[in-house]
PDB file of C-alpha atoms and ligand atoms in Angstrom:
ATOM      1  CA  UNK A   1      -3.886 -49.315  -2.153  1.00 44.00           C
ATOM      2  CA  UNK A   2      -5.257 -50.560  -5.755  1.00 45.00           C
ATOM      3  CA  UNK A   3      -6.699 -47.768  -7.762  1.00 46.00           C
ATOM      4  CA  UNK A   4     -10.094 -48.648  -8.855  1.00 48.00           C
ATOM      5  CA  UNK A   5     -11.253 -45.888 -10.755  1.00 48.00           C
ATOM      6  CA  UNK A   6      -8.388 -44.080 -13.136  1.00 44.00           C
ATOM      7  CA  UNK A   7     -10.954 -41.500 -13.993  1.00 48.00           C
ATOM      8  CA  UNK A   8     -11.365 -40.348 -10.388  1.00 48.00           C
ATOM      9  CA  UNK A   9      -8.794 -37.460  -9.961  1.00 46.00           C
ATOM     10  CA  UNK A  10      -8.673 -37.064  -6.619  1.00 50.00           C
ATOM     11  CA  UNK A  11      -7.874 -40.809  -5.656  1.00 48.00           C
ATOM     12  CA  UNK A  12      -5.422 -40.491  -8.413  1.00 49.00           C
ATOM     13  CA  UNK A  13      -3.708 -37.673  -6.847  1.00 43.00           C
ATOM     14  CA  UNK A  14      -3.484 -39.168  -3.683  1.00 48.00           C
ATOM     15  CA  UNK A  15      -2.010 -42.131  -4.798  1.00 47.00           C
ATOM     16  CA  UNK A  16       0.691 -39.906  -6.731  1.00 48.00           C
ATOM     17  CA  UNK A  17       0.897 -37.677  -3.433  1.00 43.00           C
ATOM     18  CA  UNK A  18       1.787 -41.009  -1.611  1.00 46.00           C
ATOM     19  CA  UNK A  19       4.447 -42.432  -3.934  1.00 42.00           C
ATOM     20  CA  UNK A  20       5.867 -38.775  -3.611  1.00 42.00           C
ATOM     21  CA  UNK A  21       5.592 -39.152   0.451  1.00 41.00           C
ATOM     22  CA  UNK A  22       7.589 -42.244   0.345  1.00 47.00           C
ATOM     23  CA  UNK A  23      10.195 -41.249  -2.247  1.00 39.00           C
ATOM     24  CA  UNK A  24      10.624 -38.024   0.452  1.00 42.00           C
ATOM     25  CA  UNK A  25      10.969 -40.791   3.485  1.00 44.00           C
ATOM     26  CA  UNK A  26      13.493 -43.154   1.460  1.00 42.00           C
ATOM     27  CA  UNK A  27      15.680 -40.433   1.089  1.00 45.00           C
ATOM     28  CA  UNK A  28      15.475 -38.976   4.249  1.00 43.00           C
ATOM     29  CA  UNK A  29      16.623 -42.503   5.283  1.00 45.00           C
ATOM     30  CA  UNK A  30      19.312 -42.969   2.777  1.00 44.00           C
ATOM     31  CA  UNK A  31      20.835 -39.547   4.039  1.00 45.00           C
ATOM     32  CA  UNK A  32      20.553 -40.678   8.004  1.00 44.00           C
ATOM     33  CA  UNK A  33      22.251 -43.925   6.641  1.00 45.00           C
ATOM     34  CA  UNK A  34      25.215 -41.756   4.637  1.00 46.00           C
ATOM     35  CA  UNK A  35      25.569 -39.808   8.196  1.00 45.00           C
ATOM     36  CA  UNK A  36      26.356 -42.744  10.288  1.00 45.00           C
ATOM     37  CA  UNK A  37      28.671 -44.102   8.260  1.00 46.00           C
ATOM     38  CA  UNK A  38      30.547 -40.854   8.204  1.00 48.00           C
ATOM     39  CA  UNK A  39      31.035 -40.807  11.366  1.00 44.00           C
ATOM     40  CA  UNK A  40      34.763 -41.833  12.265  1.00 45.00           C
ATOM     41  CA  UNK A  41      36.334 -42.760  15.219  1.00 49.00           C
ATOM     42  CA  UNK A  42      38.829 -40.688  17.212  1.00 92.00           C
ATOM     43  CA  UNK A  43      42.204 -41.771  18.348  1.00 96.00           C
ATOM     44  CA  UNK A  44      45.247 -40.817  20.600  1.00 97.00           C
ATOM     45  CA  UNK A  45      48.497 -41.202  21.518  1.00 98.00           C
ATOM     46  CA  UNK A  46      50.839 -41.434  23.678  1.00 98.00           C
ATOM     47  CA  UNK A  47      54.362 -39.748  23.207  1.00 98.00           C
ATOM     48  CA  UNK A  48      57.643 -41.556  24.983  1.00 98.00           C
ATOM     49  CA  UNK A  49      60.915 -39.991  24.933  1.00 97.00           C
ATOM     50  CA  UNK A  50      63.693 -42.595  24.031  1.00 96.00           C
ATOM     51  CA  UNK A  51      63.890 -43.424  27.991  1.00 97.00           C
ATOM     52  CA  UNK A  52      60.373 -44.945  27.986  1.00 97.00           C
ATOM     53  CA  UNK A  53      59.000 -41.640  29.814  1.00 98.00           C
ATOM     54  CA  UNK A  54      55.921 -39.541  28.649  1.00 98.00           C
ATOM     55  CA  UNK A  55      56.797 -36.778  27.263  1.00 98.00           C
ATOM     56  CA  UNK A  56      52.959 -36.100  25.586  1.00 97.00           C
ATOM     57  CA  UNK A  57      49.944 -36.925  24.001  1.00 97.00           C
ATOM     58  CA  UNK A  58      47.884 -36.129  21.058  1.00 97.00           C
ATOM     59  CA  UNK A  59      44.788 -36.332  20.682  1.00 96.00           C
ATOM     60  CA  UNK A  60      43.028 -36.616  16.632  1.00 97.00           C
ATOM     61  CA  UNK A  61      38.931 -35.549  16.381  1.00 96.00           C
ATOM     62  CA  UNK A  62      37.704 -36.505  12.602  1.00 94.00           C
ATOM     63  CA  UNK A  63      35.882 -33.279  11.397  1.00 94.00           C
ATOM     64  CA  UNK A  64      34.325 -32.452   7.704  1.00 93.00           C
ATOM     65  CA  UNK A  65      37.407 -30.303   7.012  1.00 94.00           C
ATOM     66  CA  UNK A  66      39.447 -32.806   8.145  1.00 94.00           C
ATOM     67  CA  UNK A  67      41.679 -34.376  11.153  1.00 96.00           C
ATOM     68  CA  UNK A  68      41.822 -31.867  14.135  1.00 96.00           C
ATOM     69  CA  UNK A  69      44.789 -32.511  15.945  1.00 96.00           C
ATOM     70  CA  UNK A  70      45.582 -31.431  19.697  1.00 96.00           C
ATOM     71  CA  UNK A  71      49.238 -31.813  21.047  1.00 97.00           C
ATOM     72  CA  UNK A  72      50.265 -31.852  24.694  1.00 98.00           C
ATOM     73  CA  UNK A  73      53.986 -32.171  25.327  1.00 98.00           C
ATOM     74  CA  UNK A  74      55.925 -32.138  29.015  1.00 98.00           C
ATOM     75  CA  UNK A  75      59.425 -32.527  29.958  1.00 98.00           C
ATOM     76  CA  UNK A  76      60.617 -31.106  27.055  1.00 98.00           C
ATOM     77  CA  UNK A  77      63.407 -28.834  25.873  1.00 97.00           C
ATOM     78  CA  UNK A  78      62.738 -25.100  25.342  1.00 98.00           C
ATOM     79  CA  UNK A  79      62.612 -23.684  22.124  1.00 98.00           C
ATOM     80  CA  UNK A  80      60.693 -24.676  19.082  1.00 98.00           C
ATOM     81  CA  UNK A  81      60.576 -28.433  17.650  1.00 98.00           C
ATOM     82  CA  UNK A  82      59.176 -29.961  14.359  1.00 97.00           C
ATOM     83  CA  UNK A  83      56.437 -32.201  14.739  1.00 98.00           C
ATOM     84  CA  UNK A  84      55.549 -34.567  12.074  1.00 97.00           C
ATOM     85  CA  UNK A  85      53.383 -37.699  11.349  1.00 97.00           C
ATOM     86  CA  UNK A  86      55.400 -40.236  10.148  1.00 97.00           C
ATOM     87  CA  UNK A  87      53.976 -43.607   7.997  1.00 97.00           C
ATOM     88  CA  UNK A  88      54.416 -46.595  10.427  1.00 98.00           C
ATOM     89  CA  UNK A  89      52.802 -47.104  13.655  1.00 98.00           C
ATOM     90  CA  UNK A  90      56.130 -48.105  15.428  1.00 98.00           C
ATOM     91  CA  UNK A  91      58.165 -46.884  18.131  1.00 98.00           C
ATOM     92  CA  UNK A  92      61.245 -48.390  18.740  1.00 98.00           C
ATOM     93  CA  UNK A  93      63.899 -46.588  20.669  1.00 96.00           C
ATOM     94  CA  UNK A  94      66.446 -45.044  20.827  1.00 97.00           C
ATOM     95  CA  UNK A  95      66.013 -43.075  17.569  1.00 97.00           C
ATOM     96  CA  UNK A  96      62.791 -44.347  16.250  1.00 98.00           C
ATOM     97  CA  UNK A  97      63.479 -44.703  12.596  1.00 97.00           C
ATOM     98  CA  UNK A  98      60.978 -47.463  12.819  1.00 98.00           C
ATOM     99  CA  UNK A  99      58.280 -44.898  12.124  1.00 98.00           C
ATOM    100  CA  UNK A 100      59.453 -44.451   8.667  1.00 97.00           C
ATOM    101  CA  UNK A 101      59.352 -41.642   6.815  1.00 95.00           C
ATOM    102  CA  UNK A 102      56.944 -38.711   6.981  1.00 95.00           C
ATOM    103  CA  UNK A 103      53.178 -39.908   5.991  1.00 96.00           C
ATOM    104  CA  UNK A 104      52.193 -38.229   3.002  1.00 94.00           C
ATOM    105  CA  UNK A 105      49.959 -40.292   1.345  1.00 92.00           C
ATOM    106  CA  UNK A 106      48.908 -39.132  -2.212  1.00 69.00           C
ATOM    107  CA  UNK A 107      45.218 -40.541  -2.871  1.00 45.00           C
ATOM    108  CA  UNK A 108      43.497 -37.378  -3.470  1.00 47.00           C
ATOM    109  CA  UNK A 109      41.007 -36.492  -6.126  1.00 47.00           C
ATOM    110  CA  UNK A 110      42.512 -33.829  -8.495  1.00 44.00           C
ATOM    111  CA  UNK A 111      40.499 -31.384  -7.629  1.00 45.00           C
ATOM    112  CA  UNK A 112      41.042 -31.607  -3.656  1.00 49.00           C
ATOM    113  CA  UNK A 113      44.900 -31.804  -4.637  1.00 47.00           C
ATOM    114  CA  UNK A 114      44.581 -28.685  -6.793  1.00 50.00           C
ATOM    115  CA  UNK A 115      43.122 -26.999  -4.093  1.00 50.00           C
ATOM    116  CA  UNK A 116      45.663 -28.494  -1.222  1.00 49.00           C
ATOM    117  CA  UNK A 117      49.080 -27.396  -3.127  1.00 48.00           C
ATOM    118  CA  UNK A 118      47.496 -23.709  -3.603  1.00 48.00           C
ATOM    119  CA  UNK A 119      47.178 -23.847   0.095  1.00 48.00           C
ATOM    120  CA  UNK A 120      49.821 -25.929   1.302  1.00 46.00           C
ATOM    121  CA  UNK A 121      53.510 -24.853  -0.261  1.00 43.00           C
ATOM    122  CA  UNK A 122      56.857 -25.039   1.410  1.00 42.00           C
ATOM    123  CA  UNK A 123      59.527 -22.085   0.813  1.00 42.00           C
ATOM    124  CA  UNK A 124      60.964 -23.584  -2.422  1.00 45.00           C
ATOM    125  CA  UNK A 125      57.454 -24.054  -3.778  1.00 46.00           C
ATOM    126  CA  UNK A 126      57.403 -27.879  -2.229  1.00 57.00           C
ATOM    127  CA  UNK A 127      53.960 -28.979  -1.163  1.00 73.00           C
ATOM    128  CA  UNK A 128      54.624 -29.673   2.195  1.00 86.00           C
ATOM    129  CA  UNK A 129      53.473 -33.410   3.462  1.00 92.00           C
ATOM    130  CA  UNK A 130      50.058 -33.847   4.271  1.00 93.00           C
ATOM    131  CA  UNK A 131      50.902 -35.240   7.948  1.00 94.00           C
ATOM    132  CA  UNK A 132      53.284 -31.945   8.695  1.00 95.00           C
ATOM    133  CA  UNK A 133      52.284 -30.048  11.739  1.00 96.00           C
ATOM    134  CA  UNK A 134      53.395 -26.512  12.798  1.00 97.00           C
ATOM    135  CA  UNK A 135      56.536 -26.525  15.233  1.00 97.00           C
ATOM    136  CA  UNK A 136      55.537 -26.814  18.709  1.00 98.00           C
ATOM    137  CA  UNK A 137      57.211 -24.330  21.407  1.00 98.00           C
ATOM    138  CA  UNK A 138      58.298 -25.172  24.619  1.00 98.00           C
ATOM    139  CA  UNK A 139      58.552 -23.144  26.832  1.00 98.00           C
ATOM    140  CA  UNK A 140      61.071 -23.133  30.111  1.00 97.00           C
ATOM    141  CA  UNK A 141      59.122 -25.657  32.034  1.00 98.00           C
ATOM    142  CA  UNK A 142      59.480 -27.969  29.616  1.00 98.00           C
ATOM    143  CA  UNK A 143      55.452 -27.239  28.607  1.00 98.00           C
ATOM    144  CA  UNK A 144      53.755 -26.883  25.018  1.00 98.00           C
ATOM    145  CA  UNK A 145      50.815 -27.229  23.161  1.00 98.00           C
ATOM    146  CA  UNK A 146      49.659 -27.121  20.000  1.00 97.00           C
ATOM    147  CA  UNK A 147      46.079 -27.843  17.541  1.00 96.00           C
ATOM    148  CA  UNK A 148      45.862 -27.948  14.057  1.00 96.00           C
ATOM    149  CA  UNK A 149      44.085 -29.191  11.118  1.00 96.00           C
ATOM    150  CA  UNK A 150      44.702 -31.783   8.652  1.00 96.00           C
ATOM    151  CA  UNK A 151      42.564 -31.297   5.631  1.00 95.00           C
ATOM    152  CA  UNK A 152      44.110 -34.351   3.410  1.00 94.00           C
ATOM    153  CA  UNK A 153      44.029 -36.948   6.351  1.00 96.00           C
ATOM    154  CA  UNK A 154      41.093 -38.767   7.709  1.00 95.00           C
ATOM    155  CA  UNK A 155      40.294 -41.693  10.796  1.00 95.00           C
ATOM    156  CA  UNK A 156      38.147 -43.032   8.542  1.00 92.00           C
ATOM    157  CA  UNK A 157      39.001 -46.128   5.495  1.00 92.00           C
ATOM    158  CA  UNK A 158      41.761 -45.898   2.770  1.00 91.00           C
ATOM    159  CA  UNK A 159      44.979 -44.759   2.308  1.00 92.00           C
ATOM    160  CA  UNK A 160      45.328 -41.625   3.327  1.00 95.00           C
ATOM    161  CA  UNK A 161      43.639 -42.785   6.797  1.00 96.00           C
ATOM    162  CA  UNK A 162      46.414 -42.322  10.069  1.00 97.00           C
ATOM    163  CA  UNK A 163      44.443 -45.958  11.069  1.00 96.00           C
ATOM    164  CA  UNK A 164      45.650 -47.438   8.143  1.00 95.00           C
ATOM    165  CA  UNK A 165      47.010 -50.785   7.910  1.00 94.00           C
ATOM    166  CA  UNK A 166      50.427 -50.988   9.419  1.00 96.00           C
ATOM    167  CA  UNK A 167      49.498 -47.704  11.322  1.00 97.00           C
ATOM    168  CA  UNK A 168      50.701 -44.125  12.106  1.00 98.00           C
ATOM    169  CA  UNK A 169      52.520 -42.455  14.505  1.00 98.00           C
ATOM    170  CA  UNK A 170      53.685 -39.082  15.489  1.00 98.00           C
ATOM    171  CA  UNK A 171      56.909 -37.924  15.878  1.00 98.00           C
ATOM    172  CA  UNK A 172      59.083 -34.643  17.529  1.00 98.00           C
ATOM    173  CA  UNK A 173      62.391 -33.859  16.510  1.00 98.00           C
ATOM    174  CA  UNK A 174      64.977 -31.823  18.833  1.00 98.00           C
ATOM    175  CA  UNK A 175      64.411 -29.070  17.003  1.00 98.00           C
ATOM    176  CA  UNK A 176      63.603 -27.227  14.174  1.00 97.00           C
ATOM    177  CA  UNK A 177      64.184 -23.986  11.114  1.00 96.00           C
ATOM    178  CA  UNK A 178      67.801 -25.726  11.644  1.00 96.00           C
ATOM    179  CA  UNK A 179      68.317 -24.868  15.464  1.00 97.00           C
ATOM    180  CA  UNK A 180      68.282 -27.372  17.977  1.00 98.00           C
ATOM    181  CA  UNK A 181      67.285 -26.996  21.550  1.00 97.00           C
ATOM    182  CA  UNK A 182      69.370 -29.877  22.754  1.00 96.00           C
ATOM    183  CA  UNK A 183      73.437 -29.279  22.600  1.00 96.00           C
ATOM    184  CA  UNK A 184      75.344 -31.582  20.661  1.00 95.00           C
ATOM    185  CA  UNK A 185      72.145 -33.219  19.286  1.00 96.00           C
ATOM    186  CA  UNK A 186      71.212 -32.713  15.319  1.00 97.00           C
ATOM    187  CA  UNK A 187      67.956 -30.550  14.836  1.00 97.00           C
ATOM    188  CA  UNK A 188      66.202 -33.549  12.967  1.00 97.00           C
ATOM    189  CA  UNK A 189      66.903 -36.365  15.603  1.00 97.00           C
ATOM    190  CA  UNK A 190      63.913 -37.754  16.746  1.00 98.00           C
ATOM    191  CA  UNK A 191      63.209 -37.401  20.590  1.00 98.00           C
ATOM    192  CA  UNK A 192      59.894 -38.689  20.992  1.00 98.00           C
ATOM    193  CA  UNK A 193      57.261 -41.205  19.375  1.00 98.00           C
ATOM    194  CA  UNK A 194      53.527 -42.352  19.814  1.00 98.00           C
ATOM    195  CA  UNK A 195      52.031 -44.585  18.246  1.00 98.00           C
ATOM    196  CA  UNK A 196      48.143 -43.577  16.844  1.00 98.00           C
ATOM    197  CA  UNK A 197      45.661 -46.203  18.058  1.00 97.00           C
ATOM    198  CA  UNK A 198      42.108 -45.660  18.082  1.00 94.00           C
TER     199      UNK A 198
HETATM  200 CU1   CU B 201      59.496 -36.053  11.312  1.00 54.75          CU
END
């Protein structure tokens, strides 16, 4: 609409209303636009002893505050084990090394890292890698479960994504805090592996 007459304050103040009206409706629509690319896609995976059984699966939910993580293990030893993300998604059996070492990727802003190693220390004052989950217990029938939250991690795009290139996966060890629930086996072997896929 062309102004015809500057002098005529109410059609100017409609026109200025209606700029105003549209700058309210293009950023209503930039936000909507922000949202749905936010949104991430979940994954899962499936956990396999070094026999090719399933021993468990996990489940990962992107939140804001971060990955949400649900663990469901069978078939297990009792007692408590250390469960860990590790950097590659691979699998290979019998000891699974091909996972690599634990995923702690370190592409944070400084401020979000500031803020992580207050939260996040080890014992000796280590920060703790991000992809660390508690220790899951088993209990006699072999049965555990566990959820937690990964603040630093996302399902989302970049490095510190666990659907990065070259993948994640998700490892538990025979035990953990040094005991293991399997005789003869070391604490930190690795008894079971699944791969995170979306
Ligand atoms: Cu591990």
């Amino acid at each position: 609409m062309i102004n015809q007459n500057p002098n005529n304050f109410q059609s100017r103040f409609s026109s200025k209303f209606a700029i105003l009206l549209s700058c309210v409706a293009l950023a209503t629509m930039g936000s909507t636009v922000a949202i749905a690319q936010t949104a991430k896609p979940n994954a899962t995976a499936n956990i396999f002893n070094f026999k090719g059984e399933r021993v468990g699966t996990a489940t990962f939910i992107q939140t804001p505050l971060g990955v949400k993580v649900t663990l469901q293990v069978q078939k297990l030893a009792q007692g408590e084990h250390m469960v860990h993300l590790h950097e590659k998604g691979k699998c290979d059996a019998p000891d699974f090394k091909t996972s690599g070492d634990h995923f702690n990727p370190v592409d944070m802003d400084d401020e979000h890292h500031d803020r992580m190693q207050m939260q996040n220390k080890h014992e000796e004052g280590k920060q703790k890698p991000a992809g660390d989950l508690p220790n899951i217990k088993v209990k006699q029938d072999g049965n555990g479960s566990l959820t937690a939250l990964l603040p630093e991690l996302t399902l989302g795009t970049g490095k510190n994504s666990l659907l990065k290139q070259g993948g994640t996966s998700i490892i538990i060890h025979a035990g953990a805090n040094g005991k293991s629930t399997i005789p003869n086996v070391d604490y930190k072997t690795r008894i079971a592996c699944g791969i995170i896929k979306p």
